[in-house]
CSV table of C-alpha atoms in Angstrom, one decimal:
chain,number,residue,atom,x,y,z
A,3,MET,CA,122.8,159.8,-254.9
A,4,ARG,CA,120.8,157.1,-253.2
A,5,PRO,CA,122.9,154.2,-251.9
A,6,SER,CA,121.9,150.7,-253.1
A,7,ILE,CA,121.2,148.3,-250.3
A,8,SER,CA,122.2,144.7,-251.0
A,9,ARG,CA,121.1,141.6,-249.1
A,10,THR,CA,124.6,141.4,-247.6
A,11,SER,CA,124.5,145.0,-246.3
A,12,SER,CA,121.0,144.5,-244.9
A,13,SER,CA,122.3,141.5,-243.0
A,14,ILE,CA,125.2,143.5,-241.6
A,15,ARG,CA,122.8,146.2,-240.5
A,16,LEU,CA,120.6,143.7,-238.7
A,17,THR,CA,123.6,142.3,-237.0
A,18,LEU,CA,124.8,145.8,-235.9
A,19,PHE,CA,121.3,146.6,-234.6
A,20,ALA,CA,121.3,143.4,-232.6
A,21,LEU,CA,124.7,144.2,-231.1
A,22,ILE,CA,123.6,147.7,-230.2
A,23,ALA,CA,120.5,146.4,-228.6
A,24,LEU,CA,122.6,144.0,-226.5
A,25,ALA,CA,124.9,146.8,-225.4
A,26,SER,CA,122.0,149.3,-224.7
A,27,PRO,CA,122.3,151.0,-221.2
A,28,ARG,CA,118.9,149.5,-220.2
A,29,ASN,CA,120.4,146.0,-220.3
A,30,LEU,CA,123.4,147.0,-218.2
A,31,PRO,CA,122.9,146.8,-214.4
A,32,GLY,CA,123.3,150.0,-212.5
A,33,GLN,CA,122.9,152.3,-215.5
A,34,THR,CA,120.2,154.8,-216.3
A,35,PRO,CA,118.1,154.1,-219.4
A,36,LYS,CA,118.7,156.5,-222.3
A,37,GLY,CA,115.1,157.9,-222.1
A,38,ASP,CA,115.4,158.7,-218.4
A,39,LEU,CA,117.6,161.1,-216.3
A,40,SER,CA,118.7,160.6,-212.8
A,41,PRO,CA,117.5,163.2,-210.2
A,42,GLU,CA,121.1,164.4,-209.9
A,43,VAL,CA,121.4,165.1,-213.6
A,44,ARG,CA,118.1,166.9,-213.7
A,45,SER,CA,119.1,169.1,-210.7
A,46,ARG,CA,122.4,170.1,-212.4
A,47,VAL,CA,120.8,170.9,-215.7
A,48,ARG,CA,118.2,173.0,-213.9
A,49,GLN,CA,121.0,175.1,-212.4
A,50,ALA,CA,122.3,175.8,-215.8
A,51,ILE,CA,118.8,176.7,-217.0
A,52,ALA,CA,118.6,179.4,-214.2
A,53,ALA,CA,121.7,181.0,-215.6
A,54,THR,CA,120.5,181.1,-219.2
A,55,ALA,CA,118.8,184.4,-220.3
A,56,LEU,CA,116.7,185.6,-223.2
A,57,VAL,CA,118.5,188.4,-225.2
A,58,LEU,CA,116.3,191.3,-226.3
A,59,VAL,CA,117.6,194.1,-228.5
A,60,ARG,CA,116.6,197.5,-229.9
A,61,SER,CA,118.1,200.1,-232.1
A,62,SER,CA,117.6,203.8,-231.5
A,63,GLY,CA,115.5,204.1,-234.7
A,64,ASP,CA,113.2,201.2,-233.9
A,65,ALA,CA,109.7,201.8,-232.8
A,66,GLY,CA,108.2,199.8,-229.9
A,67,GLU,CA,109.9,197.7,-227.3
A,68,SER,CA,113.0,195.5,-227.4
A,69,ARG,CA,112.5,192.3,-229.4
A,70,PRO,CA,113.8,188.8,-228.8
A,71,ARG,CA,117.0,188.1,-230.6
A,72,GLY,CA,118.7,185.0,-229.0
A,73,SER,CA,120.1,183.6,-225.8
A,74,ALA,CA,123.0,184.2,-223.4
A,75,VAL,CA,124.4,182.4,-220.4
A,76,ILE,CA,125.8,184.0,-217.2
A,77,VAL,CA,129.4,182.8,-216.5
A,78,ARG,CA,130.3,185.1,-213.6
A,79,SER,CA,128.2,185.9,-210.5
A,80,ASP,CA,129.1,189.6,-210.8
A,81,GLY,CA,127.1,189.8,-214.0
A,82,ILE,CA,129.4,188.7,-216.9
A,83,ALA,CA,127.5,186.7,-219.6
A,84,VAL,CA,128.5,185.2,-223.0
A,85,THR,CA,126.5,185.0,-226.2
A,86,ASN,CA,127.1,184.9,-229.9
A,87,LEU,CA,128.2,188.1,-231.6
A,88,HIS,CA,125.6,187.7,-234.3
A,89,VAL,CA,122.9,187.9,-231.6
A,90,LEU,CA,124.1,191.4,-230.7
A,91,VAL,CA,124.8,192.9,-234.1
A,92,ASP,CA,122.3,194.7,-236.3
A,93,ALA,CA,122.7,193.2,-239.8
A,94,ARG,CA,121.9,196.5,-241.4
A,95,SER,CA,124.6,198.6,-239.7
A,96,GLY,CA,127.0,195.9,-238.7
A,97,LYS,CA,127.2,197.4,-235.2
A,98,PRO,CA,125.9,196.2,-231.8
A,99,TYR,CA,122.3,197.2,-231.0
A,100,ASP,CA,121.9,200.4,-229.0
A,101,GLU,CA,119.9,198.6,-226.3
A,102,ILE,CA,120.6,195.1,-225.1
A,103,VAL,CA,118.5,193.6,-222.4
A,104,LEU,CA,118.8,190.2,-220.7
A,105,SER,CA,115.7,188.6,-219.3
A,106,LEU,CA,115.9,185.8,-216.7
A,107,GLY,CA,112.9,183.7,-216.2
A,108,PRO,CA,110.0,183.0,-215.9
A,109,ASP,CA,110.6,179.5,-214.8
A,110,GLU,CA,109.1,177.0,-212.4
A,111,SER,CA,109.9,179.1,-209.3
A,112,ASN,CA,109.7,182.6,-210.8
A,113,GLN,CA,106.5,183.5,-212.7
A,114,HIS,CA,107.7,186.9,-213.7
A,115,ALA,CA,110.8,187.5,-215.8
A,116,VAL,CA,113.4,190.0,-214.5
A,117,ARG,CA,115.1,192.2,-217.0
A,118,TYR,CA,118.6,193.7,-216.9
A,119,LYS,CA,120.4,196.1,-219.1
A,120,ALA,CA,123.7,195.0,-220.6
A,121,VAL,CA,126.6,196.3,-222.6
A,122,VAL,CA,129.2,194.6,-224.8
A,123,LEU,CA,132.6,194.3,-223.2
A,124,LEU,CA,134.7,192.0,-225.4
A,125,ILE,CA,134.3,190.6,-228.9
A,126,ASP,CA,135.9,187.6,-230.6
A,127,ARG,CA,134.7,188.1,-234.2
A,128,GLU,CA,136.5,185.1,-235.5
A,129,SER,CA,134.6,182.7,-233.1
A,130,ASP,CA,131.4,184.7,-233.2
A,131,LEU,CA,131.4,185.2,-229.4
A,132,ALA,CA,131.0,188.2,-227.1
A,133,LEU,CA,131.1,189.0,-223.4
A,134,LEU,CA,128.4,191.2,-221.8
A,135,ARG,CA,128.3,193.0,-218.5
A,136,ILE,CA,124.9,193.0,-216.9
A,137,ASP,CA,123.7,195.9,-214.8
A,138,ASN,CA,122.8,193.9,-211.7
A,139,THR,CA,122.4,196.8,-209.3
A,140,SER,CA,119.3,196.7,-207.1
A,141,GLY,CA,117.9,199.9,-205.4
A,142,GLU,CA,119.0,203.5,-205.7
A,143,GLY,CA,121.5,205.8,-203.9
A,144,SER,CA,122.8,204.5,-200.6
A,145,GLN,CA,120.4,201.6,-200.8
A,146,SER,CA,121.9,200.2,-204.0
A,147,ARG,CA,123.6,196.9,-204.0
A,148,LYS,CA,125.0,194.4,-206.4
A,149,LEU,CA,122.9,191.3,-206.9
A,150,VAL,CA,124.6,187.9,-207.1
A,151,MET,CA,123.6,186.4,-210.4
A,152,PRO,CA,123.0,182.7,-211.0
A,153,THR,CA,125.9,181.2,-213.0
A,154,VAL,CA,126.7,178.1,-215.0
A,155,GLU,CA,129.9,176.2,-214.0
A,156,MET,CA,132.6,176.2,-216.6
A,157,GLY,CA,133.4,172.7,-218.1
A,158,ASP,CA,136.5,171.4,-219.9
A,159,SER,CA,135.5,171.2,-223.5
A,160,ASP,CA,138.8,169.7,-224.5
A,161,ASN,CA,138.0,166.5,-222.5
A,162,ILE,CA,134.5,165.7,-223.8
A,163,LYS,CA,134.2,162.5,-225.7
A,164,LEU,CA,132.2,161.3,-228.6
A,165,LEU,CA,128.7,160.1,-227.5
A,166,ASP,CA,128.8,162.1,-224.3
A,167,ASP,CA,125.4,163.4,-223.3
A,168,ILE,CA,124.8,167.1,-224.0
A,169,PHE,CA,121.9,169.4,-223.3
A,170,ILE,CA,121.1,172.5,-225.3
A,171,ILE,CA,119.4,175.4,-223.3
A,172,GLY,CA,118.0,178.5,-225.0
A,173,TYR,CA,115.0,180.6,-225.9
A,174,PRO,CA,113.3,179.6,-229.1
A,175,GLU,CA,112.4,182.3,-231.7
A,176,LYS,CA,109.1,180.6,-232.1
A,177,GLY,CA,107.2,179.1,-229.2
A,178,GLY,CA,107.1,181.8,-226.6
A,179,VAL,CA,109.5,183.5,-224.2
A,180,THR,CA,110.1,180.4,-222.0
A,181,VAL,CA,113.3,178.4,-222.1
A,182,THR,CA,113.6,175.1,-224.0
A,183,VAL,CA,116.0,172.1,-223.4
A,184,ASN,CA,117.0,169.6,-226.0
A,185,ARG,CA,119.1,166.5,-225.3
A,186,GLY,CA,121.6,164.8,-227.6
A,187,VAL,CA,125.1,163.5,-227.8
A,188,VAL,CA,128.5,164.8,-229.0
A,189,GLU,CA,128.8,163.7,-232.6
A,190,GLY,CA,132.2,165.1,-233.4
A,191,LYS,CA,135.0,167.5,-232.6
A,192,ASP,CA,137.0,169.8,-234.8
A,193,ALA,CA,140.0,170.9,-232.8
A,194,LEU,CA,141.5,173.0,-235.7
A,195,LEU,CA,138.4,175.0,-236.5
A,196,ASN,CA,137.2,175.1,-232.9
A,197,TRP,CA,133.8,173.3,-233.2
A,198,ILE,CA,131.9,170.7,-231.3
A,199,LYS,CA,129.2,168.9,-233.3
A,200,THR,CA,126.0,167.5,-231.9
A,201,ASP,CA,122.8,165.8,-233.0
A,202,ALA,CA,120.9,167.7,-230.2
A,203,ARG,CA,118.2,169.9,-231.8
A,204,LEU,CA,119.2,173.5,-232.2
A,205,ILE,CA,116.5,176.0,-233.1
A,206,HIS,CA,116.4,179.7,-234.0
A,207,GLY,CA,116.9,181.6,-230.8
A,208,ASN,CA,119.2,179.1,-229.2
A,209,SER,CA,122.2,180.9,-230.5
A,210,GLY,CA,124.3,182.2,-227.6
A,211,GLY,CA,122.7,179.9,-225.1
A,212,ALA,CA,124.2,177.0,-223.1
A,213,ALA,CA,125.4,173.6,-224.1
A,214,VAL,CA,126.0,171.6,-220.9
A,215,ASP,CA,127.2,168.1,-220.0
A,216,SER,CA,125.5,165.7,-217.6
A,217,ALA,CA,127.1,167.6,-214.6
A,218,GLY,CA,125.5,170.9,-215.8
A,219,ARG,CA,128.9,172.3,-216.8
A,220,LEU,CA,129.2,174.6,-219.8
A,221,ILE,CA,131.0,172.9,-222.6
A,222,GLY,CA,129.9,174.9,-225.6
A,223,ILE,CA,127.8,177.8,-227.0
A,224,PRO,CA,125.2,176.9,-229.6
A,225,THR,CA,126.2,178.9,-232.7
A,226,LYS,CA,124.9,177.5,-236.0
A,227,VAL,CA,123.1,174.6,-237.7
A,228,VAL,CA,124.1,172.9,-241.0
A,229,ALA,CA,121.3,171.1,-242.6
A,230,ASP,CA,121.8,168.1,-245.0
A,231,VAL,CA,119.4,169.2,-247.8
A,232,GLN,CA,119.6,167.2,-251.0
A,233,PRO,CA,117.9,167.9,-254.4
A,234,ILE,CA,115.3,165.4,-255.6
A,235,ASP,CA,114.9,164.9,-259.4
A,236,ARG,CA,111.5,163.1,-259.7
A,237,ASP,CA,111.0,163.1,-263.5
A,238,GLY,CA,114.6,162.4,-264.5
A,239,ASP,CA,115.1,165.6,-266.5
A,240,GLY,CA,118.3,166.6,-264.7
A,241,PHE,CA,116.7,169.4,-262.8
A,242,PRO,CA,115.6,169.2,-259.1
A,243,ASP,CA,111.9,169.1,-258.6
A,244,ASP,CA,112.1,169.2,-254.8
A,245,TYR,CA,114.5,169.2,-251.9
A,246,ARG,CA,114.6,166.8,-249.0
A,247,ARG,CA,116.1,167.3,-245.6
A,248,PHE,CA,117.9,164.3,-244.2
A,249,GLY,CA,119.0,165.8,-240.9
A,250,ALA,CA,121.1,168.5,-239.4
A,251,VAL,CA,124.2,169.0,-237.4
A,252,GLY,CA,124.4,171.5,-234.6
A,253,PHE,CA,127.7,173.4,-234.1
A,254,LEU,CA,128.9,174.6,-230.8
A,255,ARG,CA,131.8,176.9,-229.9
A,256,PRO,CA,133.8,175.1,-227.2
A,257,SER,CA,133.8,176.6,-223.7
A,258,ARG,CA,137.6,176.8,-223.9
A,259,LEU,CA,137.2,179.9,-226.0
A,260,VAL,CA,135.0,181.5,-223.4
A,261,ALA,CA,137.6,180.8,-220.7
A,262,VAL,CA,140.2,182.5,-222.9
A,263,MET,CA,138.0,185.6,-223.2
A,264,LEU,CA,137.3,185.7,-219.4
A,265,ASP,CA,141.0,185.5,-218.8
A,266,ARG,CA,141.5,188.4,-221.2
A,267,LEU,CA,138.8,190.4,-219.5
A,268,GLY,CA,140.6,190.0,-216.2
A,269,ARG,CA,139.3,189.7,-212.7
A,270,GLU,CA,138.6,193.5,-212.4
A,271,GLN,CA,135.2,194.4,-213.6
A,272,ASP,CA,135.1,197.4,-216.0
A,273,GLN,CA,133.9,200.4,-213.9
A,274,THR,CA,132.6,202.5,-216.8
A,275,PRO,CA,128.9,203.4,-216.1
A,276,LEU,CA,126.4,201.8,-218.3
A,277,SER,CA,124.9,205.1,-219.3
A,278,VAL,CA,128.2,206.1,-221.0
A,279,PRO,CA,128.6,204.6,-224.5
A,280,THR,CA,131.5,202.2,-224.7
A,281,THR,CA,133.5,200.7,-227.6
A,282,PRO,CA,133.9,197.0,-227.0
A,283,LYS,CA,137.4,195.6,-227.0
A,284,GLU,CA,138.1,193.1,-229.7
A,285,ILE,CA,140.3,190.0,-229.7
A,286,GLU,CA,142.5,189.9,-232.8
A,287,SER,CA,141.9,187.0,-235.2
A,288,PRO,CA,144.3,184.1,-234.4
A,289,VAL,CA,147.5,183.8,-236.5
A,290,THR,CA,147.7,180.6,-238.6
A,291,VAL,CA,150.6,179.3,-240.6
A,292,THR,CA,150.8,176.9,-243.6
A,293,VAL,CA,153.1,174.0,-242.8
A,294,ARG,CA,155.5,172.9,-245.6
A,295,GLY,CA,158.7,170.9,-245.7
A,296,THR,CA,160.6,168.1,-247.2
A,297,VAL,CA,160.8,164.3,-246.6
A,298,ARG,CA,164.0,162.5,-247.3
A,299,SER,CA,165.6,159.2,-246.6
A,300,SER,CA,167.7,158.9,-243.4
A,301,VAL,CA,170.0,156.5,-245.2
A,302,ASN,CA,171.0,158.3,-248.5
A,303,LYS,CA,169.3,161.7,-247.9
A,304,LYS,CA,167.4,161.4,-251.1
A,305,PRO,CA,163.9,162.9,-251.4
A,306,VAL,CA,161.0,160.5,-250.7
A,307,ALA,CA,158.1,160.9,-253.1
A,308,GLY,CA,154.5,159.8,-252.3
A,309,ALA,CA,154.9,160.1,-248.5
A,310,LEU,CA,151.8,161.0,-246.5
A,311,VAL,CA,152.4,163.7,-243.8
A,312,GLY,CA,149.9,164.7,-241.1
A,313,LEU,CA,149.6,166.7,-237.9
A,314,VAL,CA,147.6,166.1,-234.7
A,315,ILE,CA,147.4,167.8,-231.4
A,316,ALA,CA,150.6,167.1,-229.4
A,317,GLY,CA,150.4,163.7,-227.7
A,318,ALA,CA,147.2,162.6,-229.4
A,319,LYS,CA,146.9,159.3,-231.2
A,320,VAL,CA,147.1,159.7,-235.0
A,321,SER,CA,143.8,158.6,-236.6
A,322,GLU,CA,141.4,159.9,-239.3
A,323,SER,CA,139.2,161.6,-236.6
A,324,THR,CA,142.2,163.4,-234.9
A,325,LEU,CA,144.0,164.5,-238.0
A,326,LEU,CA,144.2,168.3,-238.2
A,327,THR,CA,145.9,168.7,-241.6
A,328,TRP,CA,147.7,166.5,-244.0
A,329,GLY,CA,149.5,166.4,-247.4
A,330,SER,CA,151.7,164.2,-249.6
A,331,THR,CA,155.1,164.7,-251.1
A,332,ASN,CA,155.9,165.4,-254.8
A,333,ALA,CA,158.8,163.9,-256.8
A,334,GLU,CA,161.2,166.2,-255.0
A,335,GLY,CA,160.0,165.1,-251.6
A,336,GLU,CA,158.3,168.4,-250.9
A,337,PHE,CA,154.9,168.7,-249.2
A,338,VAL,CA,152.4,171.5,-248.2
A,339,LEU,CA,149.7,170.6,-245.7
A,340,ASN,CA,146.1,171.3,-246.8
A,341,LYS,CA,145.0,173.5,-243.8
A,342,PRO,CA,146.9,176.2,-241.9
A,343,VAL,CA,147.3,175.7,-238.2
A,344,PRO,CA,147.9,178.1,-235.2
A,345,PRO,CA,151.5,178.2,-233.9
A,346,GLY,CA,152.1,175.6,-231.3
A,347,ARG,CA,153.4,172.1,-230.6
A,348,TYR,CA,152.0,169.2,-232.6
A,349,THR,CA,152.6,165.5,-233.2
A,350,LEU,CA,153.7,164.8,-236.8
A,351,LYS,CA,153.4,161.5,-238.6
A,352,ALA,CA,154.8,160.5,-241.9
A,353,LYS,CA,154.6,157.2,-243.8
A,354,ALA,CA,155.8,156.0,-247.2
A,355,PRO,CA,155.9,152.5,-248.9
A,356,GLY,CA,158.9,150.5,-247.8
A,357,LEU,CA,160.0,152.9,-245.1
A,358,LYS,CA,159.6,152.8,-241.3
A,359,VAL,CA,156.8,155.2,-240.1
A,360,TYR,CA,158.0,158.4,-238.6
A,361,THR,CA,156.3,160.0,-235.6
A,362,GLY,CA,157.7,162.9,-233.7
A,363,GLU,CA,156.9,166.2,-232.0
A,364,VAL,CA,157.3,169.5,-233.9
A,365,GLU,CA,157.1,173.1,-232.9
A,366,ILE,CA,155.3,175.3,-235.5
A,367,LYS,CA,156.2,179.0,-235.2
A,368,SER,CA,155.1,182.1,-237.1
A,369,PRO,CA,156.6,182.7,-239.5
A,370,ALA,CA,157.0,179.0,-240.1
A,371,ALA,CA,160.3,177.6,-241.3
A,372,PRO,CA,160.1,174.5,-243.7
A,373,LEU,CA,160.3,171.2,-241.9
A,374,THR,CA,162.8,168.5,-242.7
A,375,ILE,CA,161.7,164.9,-242.0
A,376,GLU,CA,164.1,162.0,-242.3
A,377,MET,CA,162.6,158.5,-242.5
């Protein structure tokens, strides 16, 4: 539905545009304009580019050479890389491709791409992530040695903030076999479903690549794009005649999930030879629980109807943007929150007309016992 724009709303928009213009970085002394990047930022992002690889795949029944499938980023110098699971899986068989190759370069300093075979070590199916081990051995026999691979520094995805700069690095499905870099900002965070949202342009082939901050640190893995496509009814007959795309949101898996996988993998590199088929280990889907309970008066112990109850990450300020799950009480004071959450410690807030707002820490366990809140 098209929004109607009144004279008042137009005036408000003009005022907002004026305020934004006054607060623009180009008007603040000592800051870099949005359209420019400092030499330090450029250098850090280039280091992340050097650690981002093109993923080529091939099944045993395929004719010809390996074909481009997506991107990956090297996170350990001994040859451990991360990518999206859907990049590595054959949609027909549902199994990883028989041959996986990572290609580094070409770039400004290396005119010829270097290819390395890789195998899948660890899978997180729920998060669509996988760790790879690269065969980074150079030479043969007694002359063989392990090459030190370029890596991206791990960042803290939990501490990124809205409107922080972000750079998407990956190999496009269309446009050749050279890397592309797209800049944007953090548009949103979903702590419960483990997503970071960005307006940076994500294109086919970027899946599994690197999303880095201004320091060149990995804060996410580009995973999917959700487009805002709306039907257009031009002749008023109730049926769409066309569709219009109003934009898209890129979704990144936070680097925190990669850190968990690396910890699970351990410091010892798997010694199984690449020539021997291996079955990747798989991380079990996380357990989630539905939170339910009762709200009652602290004075007379009677149930409180119409109370709003919500959870946020422990210690976080309760707001619409930080709320993980919420619900309201019925006539008996009972509530069931609308989204399940992983076991852990949370901050709970409850409010009801005429009563003092309740805020407290709760421990959610599996199986979850009903909560009792007194206001």
